[in-house]
Amino acid sequence: MTLQQQLAETVLHLRQQGFEGAIAGIVLGTGLGELIHKIDIVKSIPYADIPHFPESTVESHKGHLVFGHIGKTAVIAMQGRFHYYEGYTMQQITFPIRVMKALGVAKLLLSNAAGGMNKALKKGDLVLLDDHINLQPENPLRGLNSPDFGPRFPDMHQPYDPDLSARLQAASGNMLHKGVYAAVMGPNLETRAEYRFLRMIGADVVGMSTVPEVIVANQIGLPCAAVSVVTDECDPDNLHPVSLAEILEVAAKADKVLSGIFAEVVEGLQ
Ligand code: HPA
């Protein structure tokens, strides 16, 4: 079955389940599920019950596609995303982005947990992504040779939408840092030498997601903006061990503020 056919089936299924009229799409990262409580939920479907959706294998990711409203704005939220390190193809992990667009979503907000390498960044800080460096070993657009999917060579001079990013900054009361996100495959964290390298090439934060989704969003003309929560400080000269439990704890603390910012921006989209 072609990707076009899969998309058509998934979109039809979700329409039948009431996923109609959403203009905002949200992808919630590791430990960042609080926003779900700000949505008046109409329908929440486990990924396992959605045709052609991969099933999330990460315990810290809930794995539901949620349709509902924040204020008057209809939204689709991914409660948990798919990562390359789980074993999926890049096309699988970005499939939901194409589905959201086909369902009418016009703006996309993404969040993630990331390691902070810029010395100015502290645990719990929020970083508005201004740009990224893709160090993942595959590309979600590879092999998609039909104009149905969008341009073959999408321009990436401004991968994060300035208007949507400015809305996030304004909603935060100007408290978001700005930075460059390096996407790595994971699932291991980085060595000291790797953090040093990532700093040298101009990255402020590092994580294992977001960039494939942003590449696809750019290909299909879906304006997007993204915020990283700094869950660990990655100073190569003073590196401490970090566990997933600590990452989740820090993410949970920052989650309230981030969810408030996302909710305000979504409410303002009409
Ligand atoms: N590296 C990669 N991914 C991460 C990190 C990190 O230090 N922290 C949270 N996600």
Coordinates of C-alpha atoms and ligand atoms in Angstrom, one line a residue:
M1 CA 0.0 0.0 0.0
T2 CA 1.3 3.4 -0.9
L3 CA 1.8 6.2 1.7
Q4 CA -1.0 8.1 -0.1
Q5 CA -3.4 5.2 0.4
Q6 CA -2.4 4.8 4.0
L7 CA -3.0 8.5 4.6
A8 CA -6.4 8.4 2.9
E9 CA -7.5 5.5 5.1
T10 CA -6.2 7.0 8.3
V11 CA -7.8 10.4 7.6
L12 CA -11.1 8.8 6.7
H13 CA -11.1 6.7 10.0
L14 CA -10.3 9.8 12.1
R15 CA -12.9 11.9 10.4
Q16 CA -15.5 9.2 11.2
Q17 CA -14.3 9.4 14.8
G18 CA -15.1 13.1 14.8
F19 CA -11.6 14.6 14.1
E20 CA -13.0 17.5 12.1
G21 CA -12.2 21.2 12.1
A22 CA -8.9 21.3 14.1
I23 CA -6.7 24.1 13.0
A24 CA -3.9 23.6 15.6
G25 CA -1.8 20.5 16.0
I26 CA 0.4 19.8 19.0
V27 CA 3.1 17.2 19.6
L28 CA 3.9 16.7 23.3
G29 CA 7.4 15.5 24.2
T30 CA 8.9 13.3 26.9
G31 CA 7.3 14.0 30.3
L32 CA 5.2 16.9 28.8
G33 CA 1.6 15.8 29.0
E34 CA 0.1 18.5 31.2
L35 CA -1.4 20.4 28.2
I36 CA -3.9 17.5 27.8
H37 CA -5.7 18.8 31.0
K38 CA -6.3 22.2 29.3
I39 CA -8.1 20.5 26.4
D40 CA -11.9 20.0 26.5
I41 CA -11.5 16.5 25.1
V42 CA -14.0 15.3 22.5
K43 CA -12.2 12.1 21.6
S44 CA -9.0 10.3 22.6
I45 CA -7.9 7.3 20.7
P46 CA -4.9 5.0 21.5
Y47 CA -2.4 4.9 18.7
A48 CA -2.9 1.2 18.5
D49 CA -6.5 1.7 17.3
I50 CA -5.6 4.1 14.5
P51 CA -4.9 2.5 11.1
H52 CA -1.2 2.8 10.0
F53 CA -0.1 4.5 13.3
P54 CA 2.9 2.8 14.9
E55 CA 2.4 1.9 18.5
S56 CA 4.5 4.0 21.0
T57 CA 7.0 1.8 22.9
V58 CA 8.2 4.4 25.3
E59 CA 6.6 4.2 28.8
S60 CA 6.9 7.9 29.4
H61 CA 4.8 8.6 26.3
K62 CA 1.1 7.9 26.7
G63 CA 0.3 7.1 23.1
H64 CA -3.0 8.8 22.4
L65 CA -4.3 11.0 19.6
V66 CA -6.6 13.6 21.2
F67 CA -9.2 15.8 19.6
G68 CA -10.8 18.6 21.5
H69 CA -10.9 22.4 22.1
I70 CA -8.8 24.9 23.9
G71 CA -11.1 27.9 24.2
K72 CA -12.8 28.1 20.8
T73 CA -9.9 26.6 18.9
A74 CA -10.2 22.9 17.8
V75 CA -6.9 21.0 18.3
I76 CA -5.4 17.7 17.6
A77 CA -2.7 16.7 20.1
M78 CA -0.3 13.8 20.1
Q79 CA 0.1 12.6 23.6
G80 CA 3.5 11.1 23.0
R81 CA 5.4 10.9 19.8
F82 CA 7.4 8.3 17.9
H83 CA 11.2 8.2 17.9
Y84 CA 13.6 6.8 15.4
Y85 CA 15.4 5.0 18.2
E86 CA 12.3 2.9 18.8
G87 CA 13.0 1.2 15.6
Y88 CA 10.4 2.9 13.3
T89 CA 11.3 4.3 9.9
M90 CA 11.4 8.1 9.6
Q91 CA 8.3 7.9 7.4
Q92 CA 6.4 6.1 10.2
I93 CA 7.4 8.6 12.9
T94 CA 6.4 11.6 10.7
F95 CA 3.1 10.0 9.4
P96 CA 1.0 11.7 12.1
I97 CA 2.2 15.1 10.8
R98 CA 0.9 14.4 7.3
V99 CA -2.3 13.1 8.9
M100 CA -2.8 16.3 10.9
K101 CA -2.2 18.4 7.8
A102 CA -4.7 16.3 5.8
L103 CA -7.3 16.8 8.5
G104 CA -7.0 20.6 8.2
V105 CA -4.4 21.5 10.8
A106 CA -2.8 24.9 9.9
K107 CA -0.3 25.5 12.7
L108 CA 1.9 23.0 14.5
L109 CA 3.4 23.3 18.0
L110 CA 6.0 20.8 19.2
S111 CA 7.7 20.3 22.6
N112 CA 10.6 18.1 23.7
A113 CA 12.9 17.3 26.5
A114 CA 16.5 18.2 25.7
G115 CA 20.0 18.4 27.1
G116 CA 21.3 22.0 27.5
M117 CA 24.8 22.6 26.3
N118 CA 24.9 26.3 26.2
K119 CA 26.3 27.4 29.6
A120 CA 23.6 30.0 30.0
L121 CA 20.9 27.3 30.1
K122 CA 19.8 25.8 33.4
K123 CA 17.6 22.8 34.2
G124 CA 14.0 23.7 33.7
D125 CA 14.7 26.5 31.2
L126 CA 12.5 26.7 28.1
V127 CA 14.2 27.2 24.7
L128 CA 12.4 28.4 21.7
L129 CA 13.9 26.7 18.7
D130 CA 15.3 29.1 16.2
D131 CA 17.0 26.6 14.0
H132 CA 18.3 23.0 14.1
I133 CA 21.2 20.7 13.0
N134 CA 20.0 17.3 11.8
L135 CA 22.5 14.6 12.9
Q136 CA 20.0 11.8 12.6
P137 CA 21.0 9.0 10.2
E138 CA 17.9 9.0 8.0
N139 CA 15.6 11.5 6.4
P140 CA 11.8 11.3 6.3
L141 CA 11.6 12.6 2.8
R142 CA 14.0 10.0 1.3
G143 CA 12.3 8.0 -1.4
L144 CA 9.1 10.1 -1.6
N145 CA 9.3 11.0 -5.2
S146 CA 5.8 12.2 -5.9
P147 CA 4.7 15.9 -5.9
D148 CA 1.7 14.7 -3.7
F149 CA 4.0 15.0 -0.8
G150 CA 5.2 18.5 -1.5
P151 CA 8.5 19.8 -3.0
R152 CA 11.3 17.2 -3.3
F153 CA 13.9 19.7 -2.1
P154 CA 12.1 21.8 0.6
D155 CA 13.7 25.1 1.5
M156 CA 14.9 25.2 5.1
H157 CA 16.1 28.7 5.5
Q158 CA 13.6 29.3 8.2
P159 CA 12.3 26.0 9.5
Y160 CA 10.5 27.5 12.5
D161 CA 7.7 29.9 11.7
P162 CA 8.5 33.5 12.9
D163 CA 4.9 34.5 13.6
L164 CA 4.1 31.3 15.6
S165 CA 7.4 31.6 17.4
A166 CA 6.7 35.2 18.3
R167 CA 3.3 34.2 19.7
L168 CA 5.0 31.7 21.9
Q169 CA 7.5 34.3 23.1
A170 CA 4.8 36.8 23.8
A171 CA 2.7 34.3 25.7
S172 CA 5.7 33.4 27.8
G173 CA 6.2 37.1 28.8
N174 CA 9.5 37.0 27.0
M175 CA 11.0 34.3 29.2
L176 CA 12.0 31.9 26.5
H177 CA 15.6 31.5 25.6
K178 CA 16.3 31.1 21.9
G179 CA 18.5 28.3 20.5
V180 CA 19.7 25.8 18.0
Y181 CA 18.6 22.2 18.5
A182 CA 20.8 19.3 17.5
A183 CA 18.9 16.1 16.7
V184 CA 20.7 12.8 17.4
M185 CA 19.6 9.3 17.0
G186 CA 19.9 8.2 20.7
P187 CA 18.8 6.3 22.7
N188 CA 22.0 6.7 24.7
L189 CA 22.9 10.1 26.0
E190 CA 26.0 11.8 24.7
T191 CA 29.6 11.4 25.8
R192 CA 31.6 14.4 27.1
A193 CA 33.4 14.5 23.7
E194 CA 30.1 14.5 21.9
Y195 CA 28.7 17.4 23.9
R196 CA 31.9 19.3 23.3
F197 CA 31.5 18.6 19.6
L198 CA 27.8 19.6 19.5
R199 CA 28.7 22.9 21.2
M200 CA 31.4 23.6 18.8
I201 CA 29.2 23.1 15.8
G202 CA 26.7 25.6 17.2
A203 CA 24.0 23.7 19.0
D204 CA 22.5 25.0 22.3
V205 CA 20.3 22.0 23.1
V206 CA 20.3 18.3 22.0
G207 CA 17.6 15.7 21.8
M208 CA 16.3 12.7 19.9
S209 CA 13.2 14.0 18.2
T210 CA 11.4 17.0 16.6
V211 CA 13.6 17.5 13.6
P212 CA 12.0 14.8 11.4
E213 CA 8.6 16.2 12.2
V214 CA 9.8 19.7 11.4
I215 CA 11.3 18.6 8.1
V216 CA 8.0 17.1 7.0
A217 CA 6.0 20.1 8.3
N218 CA 8.2 22.3 6.1
Q219 CA 7.7 20.0 3.1
I220 CA 3.9 20.1 3.4
G221 CA 3.7 23.8 4.1
L222 CA 2.6 23.5 7.7
P223 CA 4.0 26.4 9.8
C224 CA 5.5 25.1 13.0
A225 CA 7.3 26.2 16.2
A226 CA 9.0 24.2 18.9
V227 CA 10.1 24.6 22.5
S228 CA 12.7 22.4 24.3
V229 CA 12.6 22.0 28.1
V230 CA 16.2 21.7 29.4
T231 CA 16.1 18.6 31.5
D232 CA 19.8 18.2 32.1
E233 CA 22.9 20.4 31.9
C234 CA 25.5 19.0 29.6
D235 CA 28.8 20.6 30.5
P236 CA 31.5 18.4 29.1
D237 CA 34.0 19.7 31.7
N238 CA 31.7 18.9 34.6
L239 CA 29.3 16.1 33.5
H240 CA 27.2 14.2 36.0
P241 CA 25.3 11.0 35.4
V242 CA 21.6 11.6 34.5
S243 CA 18.8 9.1 34.5
L244 CA 15.4 9.1 32.7
A245 CA 13.7 9.5 36.1
E246 CA 15.6 12.8 36.6
I247 CA 14.8 13.9 33.1
L248 CA 11.1 13.2 33.7
E249 CA 11.1 15.0 37.1
V250 CA 12.6 18.2 35.6
A251 CA 10.2 18.0 32.6
A252 CA 7.2 17.7 34.9
K253 CA 8.2 20.8 36.8
A254 CA 8.5 22.9 33.6
D255 CA 5.5 21.3 32.1
K256 CA 2.9 23.6 33.8
V257 CA 4.5 26.8 32.5
L258 CA 5.0 25.3 29.0
S259 CA 1.4 24.1 28.8
G260 CA 0.2 27.5 29.8
I261 CA 2.1 29.1 27.0
F262 CA 1.0 26.5 24.4
A263 CA -2.6 26.9 25.6
E264 CA -2.6 30.6 25.3
V265 CA -1.1 30.5 21.8
V266 CA -3.6 27.9 20.6
E267 CA -6.5 29.9 22.0
G268 CA -5.4 32.9 20.0
L269 CA -5.4 31.0 16.7
Q270 CA -8.6 31.4 14.9
Ligands
HPA1 N1 20.9 14.2 25.1 C1 20.0 13.8 24.2 N2 18.7 13.8 24.4 C2 18.3 14.3 25.6 C3 19.1 14.8 26.5 C4 20.5 14.7 26.3 O1 21.4 15.1 27.1 N3 18.4 15.2 27.6 C5 17.1 14.9 27.3 N4 17.0 14.4 26.0

